[in-house]
Backbone atoms as SQL, in Angstrom:
CREATE TABLE atoms (id INTEGER PRIMARY KEY, chain TEXT, resi INTEGER, resn TEXT, atom TEXT, x REAL, y REAL, z REAL);
INSERT INTO atoms VALUES
  (1, 'A', 1, 'MET', 'N', 31.169, -8.270, -23.883),
  (2, 'A', 1, 'MET', 'CA', 30.522, -7.829, -22.857),
  (3, 'A', 1, 'MET', 'C', 31.916, -7.573, -21.872),
  (4, 'A', 2, 'LYS', 'N', 32.209, -6.551, -21.216),
  (5, 'A', 2, 'LYS', 'CA', 32.975, -6.790, -20.150),
  (6, 'A', 2, 'LYS', 'C', 33.077, -6.618, -18.569),
  (7, 'A', 3, 'ALA', 'N', 33.037, -7.392, -17.468),
  (8, 'A', 3, 'ALA', 'CA', 32.320, -7.703, -16.293),
  (9, 'A', 3, 'ALA', 'C', 32.703, -6.412, -15.351),
  (10, 'A', 4, 'ILE', 'N', 31.649, -5.277, -15.681),
  (11, 'A', 4, 'ILE', 'CA', 31.778, -4.311, -14.361),
  (12, 'A', 4, 'ILE', 'C', 31.920, -5.225, -13.251),
  (13, 'A', 5, 'ARG', 'N', 33.005, -4.213, -11.708),
  (14, 'A', 5, 'ARG', 'CA', 32.475, -5.076, -11.014),
  (15, 'A', 5, 'ARG', 'C', 31.139, -3.826, -9.890),
  (16, 'A', 6, 'CYS', 'N', 31.098, -4.046, -8.488),
  (17, 'A', 6, 'CYS', 'CA', 30.276, -2.765, -8.156),
  (18, 'A', 6, 'CYS', 'C', 31.494, -2.076, -6.938),
  (19, 'A', 7, 'ARG', 'N', 31.668, -1.065, -7.132),
  (20, 'A', 7, 'ARG', 'CA', 32.118, 0.441, -6.928),
  (21, 'A', 7, 'ARG', 'C', 32.859, -0.730, -5.173),
  (22, 'A', 8, 'TYR', 'N', 32.089, -0.933, -4.489),
  (23, 'A', 8, 'TYR', 'CA', 31.485, -1.141, -2.999),
  (24, 'A', 8, 'TYR', 'C', 31.424, -2.926, -2.439),
  (25, 'A', 9, 'CYS', 'N', 31.911, -3.901, -3.146),
  (26, 'A', 9, 'CYS', 'CA', 32.033, -5.116, -3.180),
  (27, 'A', 9, 'CYS', 'C', 32.504, -5.480, -4.054),
  (28, 'A', 10, 'PRO', 'N', 32.751, -7.235, -4.610),
  (29, 'A', 10, 'PRO', 'CA', 33.519, -7.489, -5.774),
  (30, 'A', 10, 'PRO', 'C', 32.555, -8.315, -6.540),
  (31, 'A', 11, 'GLN', 'N', 30.733, -8.201, -6.116),
  (32, 'A', 11, 'GLN', 'CA', 29.856, -8.261, -6.973),
  (33, 'A', 11, 'GLN', 'C', 29.821, -7.797, -7.865),
  (34, 'A', 12, 'LEU', 'N', 29.924, -8.877, -9.813),
  (35, 'A', 12, 'LEU', 'CA', 29.359, -8.703, -10.927),
  (36, 'A', 12, 'LEU', 'C', 28.128, -8.166, -10.767),
  (37, 'A', 13, 'LEU', 'N', 28.168, -6.830, -11.584),
  (38, 'A', 13, 'LEU', 'CA', 27.239, -6.350, -12.114),
  (39, 'A', 13, 'LEU', 'C', 26.162, -7.287, -13.650),
  (40, 'A', 14, 'LEU', 'N', 25.534, -7.032, -13.301),
  (41, 'A', 14, 'LEU', 'CA', 24.637, -8.330, -14.340),
  (42, 'A', 14, 'LEU', 'C', 23.869, -7.246, -14.975),
  (43, 'A', 15, 'THR', 'N', 22.868, -6.644, -14.909),
  (44, 'A', 15, 'THR', 'CA', 21.874, -5.993, -15.067),
  (45, 'A', 15, 'THR', 'C', 22.666, -4.293, -15.558),
  (46, 'A', 16, 'PRO', 'N', 21.527, -3.926, -16.418),
  (47, 'A', 16, 'PRO', 'CA', 22.822, -2.286, -17.387),
  (48, 'A', 16, 'PRO', 'C', 22.069, -1.367, -16.645),
  (49, 'A', 17, 'GLU', 'N', 21.359, -1.071, -15.758),
  (50, 'A', 17, 'GLU', 'CA', 21.025, -0.087, -14.752),
  (51, 'A', 17, 'GLU', 'C', 22.424, -0.739, -13.840),
  (52, 'A', 18, 'SER', 'N', 22.451, -1.634, -13.026),
  (53, 'A', 18, 'SER', 'CA', 23.544, -1.527, -11.901),
  (54, 'A', 18, 'SER', 'C', 24.799, -0.923, -12.616),
  (55, 'A', 19, 'ARG', 'N', 24.992, -1.510, -13.783),
  (56, 'A', 19, 'ARG', 'CA', 26.082, -1.199, -14.363),
  (57, 'A', 19, 'ARG', 'C', 26.455, 0.315, -14.794),
  (58, 'A', 20, 'ALA', 'N', 24.754, 0.646, -15.224),
  (59, 'A', 20, 'ALA', 'CA', 25.076, 2.371, -14.922),
  (60, 'A', 20, 'ALA', 'C', 25.793, 3.493, -13.804),
  (61, 'A', 21, 'ARG', 'N', 24.664, 2.944, -12.925),
  (62, 'A', 21, 'ARG', 'CA', 25.223, 3.287, -11.570),
  (63, 'A', 21, 'ARG', 'C', 26.645, 2.929, -11.321),
  (64, 'A', 22, 'GLY', 'N', 26.831, 1.865, -11.356),
  (65, 'A', 22, 'GLY', 'CA', 28.084, 1.435, -10.320),
  (66, 'A', 22, 'GLY', 'C', 28.497, 0.443, -9.286),
  (67, 'A', 23, 'TYR', 'N', 26.852, 0.631, -8.586),
  (68, 'A', 23, 'TYR', 'CA', 26.960, -0.323, -7.916),
  (69, 'A', 23, 'TYR', 'C', 25.654, -1.049, -8.012),
  (70, 'A', 24, 'GLY', 'N', 25.801, -2.435, -7.240),
  (71, 'A', 24, 'GLY', 'CA', 24.249, -3.056, -7.200),
  (72, 'A', 24, 'GLY', 'C', 23.174, -2.587, -6.359),
  (73, 'A', 25, 'PRO', 'N', 22.018, -3.378, -6.063),
  (74, 'A', 25, 'PRO', 'CA', 20.875, -2.906, -5.239),
  (75, 'A', 25, 'PRO', 'C', 20.983, -3.382, -4.078),
  (76, 'A', 26, 'VAL', 'N', 22.070, -4.311, -3.229),
  (77, 'A', 26, 'VAL', 'CA', 22.099, -4.717, -2.134),
  (78, 'A', 26, 'VAL', 'C', 23.098, -3.512, -1.477),
  (79, 'A', 27, 'CYS', 'N', 24.155, -2.907, -2.311),
  (80, 'A', 27, 'CYS', 'CA', 24.990, -1.854, -2.000),
  (81, 'A', 27, 'CYS', 'C', 24.348, -0.946, -1.657),
  (82, 'A', 28, 'GLY', 'N', 23.394, -0.216, -2.980),
  (83, 'A', 28, 'GLY', 'CA', 22.885, 1.127, -2.981),
  (84, 'A', 28, 'GLY', 'C', 21.986, 0.959, -1.593),
  (85, 'A', 29, 'ARG', 'N', 21.295, -0.176, -1.203),
  (86, 'A', 29, 'ARG', 'CA', 20.435, -0.212, 0.056),
  (87, 'A', 29, 'ARG', 'C', 20.944, 0.480, 1.210),
  (88, 'A', 30, 'LYS', 'N', 21.971, -0.693, 0.682),
  (89, 'A', 30, 'LYS', 'CA', 22.858, -0.608, 2.370),
  (90, 'A', 30, 'LYS', 'C', 23.353, 0.534, 2.660),
  (91, 'A', 31, 'ASN', 'N', 24.218, 1.365, 1.846),
  (92, 'A', 31, 'ASN', 'CA', 24.312, 2.762, 2.199),
  (93, 'A', 31, 'ASN', 'C', 23.995, 4.248, 1.603),
  (94, 'A', 32, 'GLY', 'N', 22.946, 3.133, 1.622),
  (95, 'A', 32, 'GLY', 'CA', 21.416, 3.996, 1.657),
  (96, 'A', 32, 'GLY', 'C', 21.316, 5.272, 0.342),
  (97, 'A', 33, 'LEU', 'N', 22.143, 3.962, -1.127),
  (98, 'A', 33, 'LEU', 'CA', 22.178, 5.111, -2.266),
  (99, 'A', 33, 'LEU', 'C', 20.348, 5.063, -3.177),
  (100, 'A', 34, 'LEU', 'N', 19.829, 4.431, -2.719),
  (101, 'A', 34, 'LEU', 'CA', 18.632, 3.915, -3.325),
  (102, 'A', 34, 'LEU', 'C', 17.554, 3.373, -2.503),
  (103, 'A', 35, 'PRO', 'N', 16.284, 4.328, -2.403),
  (104, 'A', 35, 'PRO', 'CA', 15.512, 4.404, -1.004),
  (105, 'A', 35, 'PRO', 'C', 15.264, 2.234, -1.352),
  (106, 'A', 36, 'PRO', 'N', 14.638, 2.234, -0.427),
  (107, 'A', 36, 'PRO', 'CA', 13.808, 0.871, 0.089),
  (108, 'A', 36, 'PRO', 'C', 12.976, 0.772, -0.334),
  (109, 'A', 37, 'PRO', 'N', 12.660, -0.656, -0.522),
  (110, 'A', 37, 'PRO', 'CA', 11.773, -1.397, -1.224),
  (111, 'A', 37, 'PRO', 'C', 10.568, -1.399, -0.977),
  (112, 'A', 38, 'THR', 'N', 9.311, -0.835, -1.957),
  (113, 'A', 38, 'THR', 'CA', 8.263, -0.450, -0.943),
  (114, 'A', 38, 'THR', 'C', 7.708, -1.794, -1.036),
  (115, 'A', 39, 'PRO', 'N', 6.505, -2.142, -0.118),
  (116, 'A', 39, 'PRO', 'CA', 5.654, -2.815, 0.679),
  (117, 'A', 39, 'PRO', 'C', 4.281, -3.314, -0.486),
  (118, 'A', 40, 'ARG', 'N', 4.997, -4.892, -1.093),
  (119, 'A', 40, 'ARG', 'CA', 3.507, -5.183, -1.508),
  (120, 'A', 40, 'ARG', 'C', 2.210, -5.522, -0.609),
  (121, 'A', 41, 'ARG', 'N', 1.438, -4.803, -1.330),
  (122, 'A', 41, 'ARG', 'CA', -0.074, -4.983, -0.692),
  (123, 'A', 41, 'ARG', 'C', -1.265, -5.429, -1.397),
  (124, 'A', 42, 'SER', 'N', -1.821, -5.924, -1.351),
  (125, 'A', 42, 'SER', 'CA', -2.925, -6.669, -1.579),
  (126, 'A', 42, 'SER', 'C', -4.139, -5.979, -2.080),
  (127, 'A', 43, 'ARG', 'N', -4.794, -6.588, -3.230),
  (128, 'A', 43, 'ARG', 'CA', -6.161, -6.128, -3.405),
  (129, 'A', 43, 'ARG', 'C', -6.808, -5.394, -2.950),
  (130, 'A', 44, 'GLN', 'N', -7.856, -4.789, -2.711),
  (131, 'A', 44, 'GLN', 'CA', -9.115, -4.640, -1.706),
  (132, 'A', 44, 'GLN', 'C', -10.190, -5.080, -2.403),
  (133, 'A', 45, 'PRO', 'N', -10.669, -6.261, -1.086),
  (134, 'A', 45, 'PRO', 'CA', -11.337, -7.109, -1.613),
  (135, 'A', 45, 'PRO', 'C', -12.867, -6.431, -2.274),
  (136, 'A', 46, 'THR', 'N', -13.125, -7.331, -3.175),
  (137, 'A', 46, 'THR', 'CA', -14.652, -7.142, -3.641),
  (138, 'A', 46, 'THR', 'C', -15.990, -7.088, -2.805),
  (139, 'A', 47, 'PRO', 'N', -16.663, -6.117, -2.328),
  (140, 'A', 47, 'PRO', 'CA', -17.689, -5.683, -1.899),
  (141, 'A', 47, 'PRO', 'C', -18.595, -6.886, -2.327),
  (142, 'A', 48, 'VAL', 'N', -19.263, -7.901, -0.917),
  (143, 'A', 48, 'VAL', 'CA', -20.197, -8.595, -1.272),
  (144, 'A', 48, 'VAL', 'C', -21.472, -8.061, 0.052),
  (145, 'A', 49, 'THR', 'N', -22.700, -8.079, -1.071),
  (146, 'A', 49, 'THR', 'CA', -24.038, -7.796, -0.529),
  (147, 'A', 49, 'THR', 'C', -25.105, -9.046, -0.105),
  (148, 'A', 50, 'ALA', 'N', -25.186, -9.289, 0.640),
  (149, 'A', 50, 'ALA', 'CA', -26.058, -9.991, 1.476),
  (150, 'A', 50, 'ALA', 'C', -27.093, -10.131, 0.869),
  (151, 'A', 51, 'VAL', 'N', -27.202, -11.705, 0.610),
  (152, 'A', 51, 'VAL', 'CA', -28.449, -11.852, -0.146),
  (153, 'A', 51, 'VAL', 'C', -29.781, -12.179, 0.962),
  (154, 'A', 52, 'THR', 'N', -30.741, -11.729, 0.656),
  (155, 'A', 52, 'THR', 'CA', -31.735, -12.028, 0.995),
  (156, 'A', 52, 'THR', 'C', -32.705, -12.303, 0.590),
  (157, 'A', 53, 'THR', 'N', -33.437, -13.281, 1.056),
  (158, 'A', 53, 'THR', 'CA', -34.624, -13.800, 0.739),
  (159, 'A', 53, 'THR', 'C', -36.186, -13.754, 1.543),
  (160, 'A', 54, 'PRO', 'N', -37.673, -13.555, 1.310),
  (161, 'A', 54, 'PRO', 'CA', -38.678, -13.957, 2.281),
  (162, 'A', 54, 'PRO', 'C', -38.263, -14.243, 3.433),
  (163, 'A', 55, 'ASP', 'N', -37.731, -15.264, 3.525),
  (164, 'A', 55, 'ASP', 'CA', -37.524, -16.392, 4.704),
  (165, 'A', 55, 'ASP', 'C', -36.686, -15.920, 6.110),
  (166, 'A', 56, 'VAL', 'N', -35.313, -15.568, 4.820),
  (167, 'A', 56, 'VAL', 'CA', -34.555, -14.947, 6.069),
  (168, 'A', 56, 'VAL', 'C', -34.635, -12.888, 6.306),
  (169, 'A', 57, 'HIS', 'N', -34.219, -13.190, 7.423),
  (170, 'A', 57, 'HIS', 'CA', -34.742, -11.707, 8.311),
  (171, 'A', 57, 'HIS', 'C', -33.106, -10.878, 7.988),
  (172, 'A', 58, 'PRO', 'N', -32.851, -10.109, 7.713),
  (173, 'A', 58, 'PRO', 'CA', -31.438, -9.009, 7.822),
  (174, 'A', 58, 'PRO', 'C', -31.140, -9.671, 9.395),
  (175, 'A', 59, 'ASP', 'N', -31.443, -9.508, 10.469),
  (176, 'A', 59, 'ASP', 'CA', -30.562, -9.906, 11.708),
  (177, 'A', 59, 'ASP', 'C', -30.378, -11.399, 12.189),
  (178, 'A', 60, 'GLN', 'N', -31.270, -12.585, 11.313),
  (179, 'A', 60, 'GLN', 'CA', -30.828, -13.607, 11.616),
  (180, 'A', 60, 'GLN', 'C', -29.746, -14.078, 10.937),
  (181, 'A', 61, 'THR', 'N', -29.026, -15.193, 11.957),
  (182, 'A', 61, 'THR', 'CA', -27.172, -14.973, 12.092),
  (183, 'A', 61, 'THR', 'C', -27.347, -16.998, 11.825),
  (184, 'A', 62, 'ALA', 'N', -28.498, -17.596, 11.366),
  (185, 'A', 62, 'ALA', 'CA', -28.470, -19.262, 11.458),
  (186, 'A', 62, 'ALA', 'C', -29.594, -19.460, 10.398),
  (187, 'A', 63, 'ILE', 'N', -29.032, -20.694, 9.939),
  (188, 'A', 63, 'ILE', 'CA', -30.821, -20.784, 9.388),
  (189, 'A', 63, 'ILE', 'C', -31.415, -21.716, 9.710),
  (190, 'A', 64, 'PRO', 'N', -32.339, -21.597, 9.984),
  (191, 'A', 64, 'PRO', 'CA', -33.048, -23.135, 11.062),
  (192, 'A', 64, 'PRO', 'C', -33.127, -24.647, 9.393),
  (193, 'A', 65, 'VAL', 'N', -32.581, -26.020, 9.527),
  (194, 'A', 65, 'VAL', 'CA', -32.550, -26.923, 8.951),
  (195, 'A', 65, 'VAL', 'C', -33.798, -27.753, 9.217),
  (196, 'A', 66, 'GLN', 'N', -34.446, -28.042, 7.977),
  (197, 'A', 66, 'GLN', 'CA', -35.307, -28.874, 8.976),
  (198, 'A', 66, 'GLN', 'C', -35.521, -30.295, 8.000),
  (199, 'A', 67, 'PRO', 'N', -35.151, -31.197, 8.792),
  (200, 'A', 67, 'PRO', 'CA', -35.010, -32.543, 8.461),
  (201, 'A', 67, 'PRO', 'C', -35.974, -33.283, 7.872),
  (202, 'A', 68, 'THR', 'N', -35.181, -33.817, 6.449),
  (203, 'A', 68, 'THR', 'CA', -35.308, -34.621, 5.573),
  (204, 'A', 68, 'THR', 'C', -35.752, -36.067, 5.513),
  (205, 'A', 69, 'LEU', 'N', -36.664, -36.791, 5.990),
  (206, 'A', 69, 'LEU', 'CA', -37.356, -38.185, 5.981),
  (207, 'A', 69, 'LEU', 'C', -37.075, -39.184, 4.919),
  (208, 'A', 70, 'PRO', 'N', -36.438, -40.152, 4.886),
  (209, 'A', 70, 'PRO', 'CA', -36.038, -40.791, 3.448),
  (210, 'A', 70, 'PRO', 'C', -36.986, -40.895, 3.181),
  (211, 'A', 71, 'GLU', 'N', -36.985, -41.763, 1.646),
  (212, 'A', 71, 'GLU', 'CA', -38.495, -42.014, 1.188),
  (213, 'A', 71, 'GLU', 'C', -38.254, -43.906, 1.020),
  (214, 'A', 72, 'GLU', 'N', -39.796, -44.104, 1.566),
  (215, 'A', 72, 'GLU', 'CA', -40.065, -45.219, 1.219),
  (216, 'A', 72, 'GLU', 'C', -40.348, -46.150, 0.794);
């Protein structure tokens, strides 16, 4: 396997794609020969449905806490 160097810099080309092009990804982006990488996007959150019980109204924002006394 012959060591092929980039035509724009002394970097060795290791991947078959880079060797076929004749330049690496850094020089390709720097010279406008390769498109910029696409940004990563997060997955859409799964929709969460509100759980309502007969004791909780849809407009209620807090749950009343009833203190429990320790049994003696």
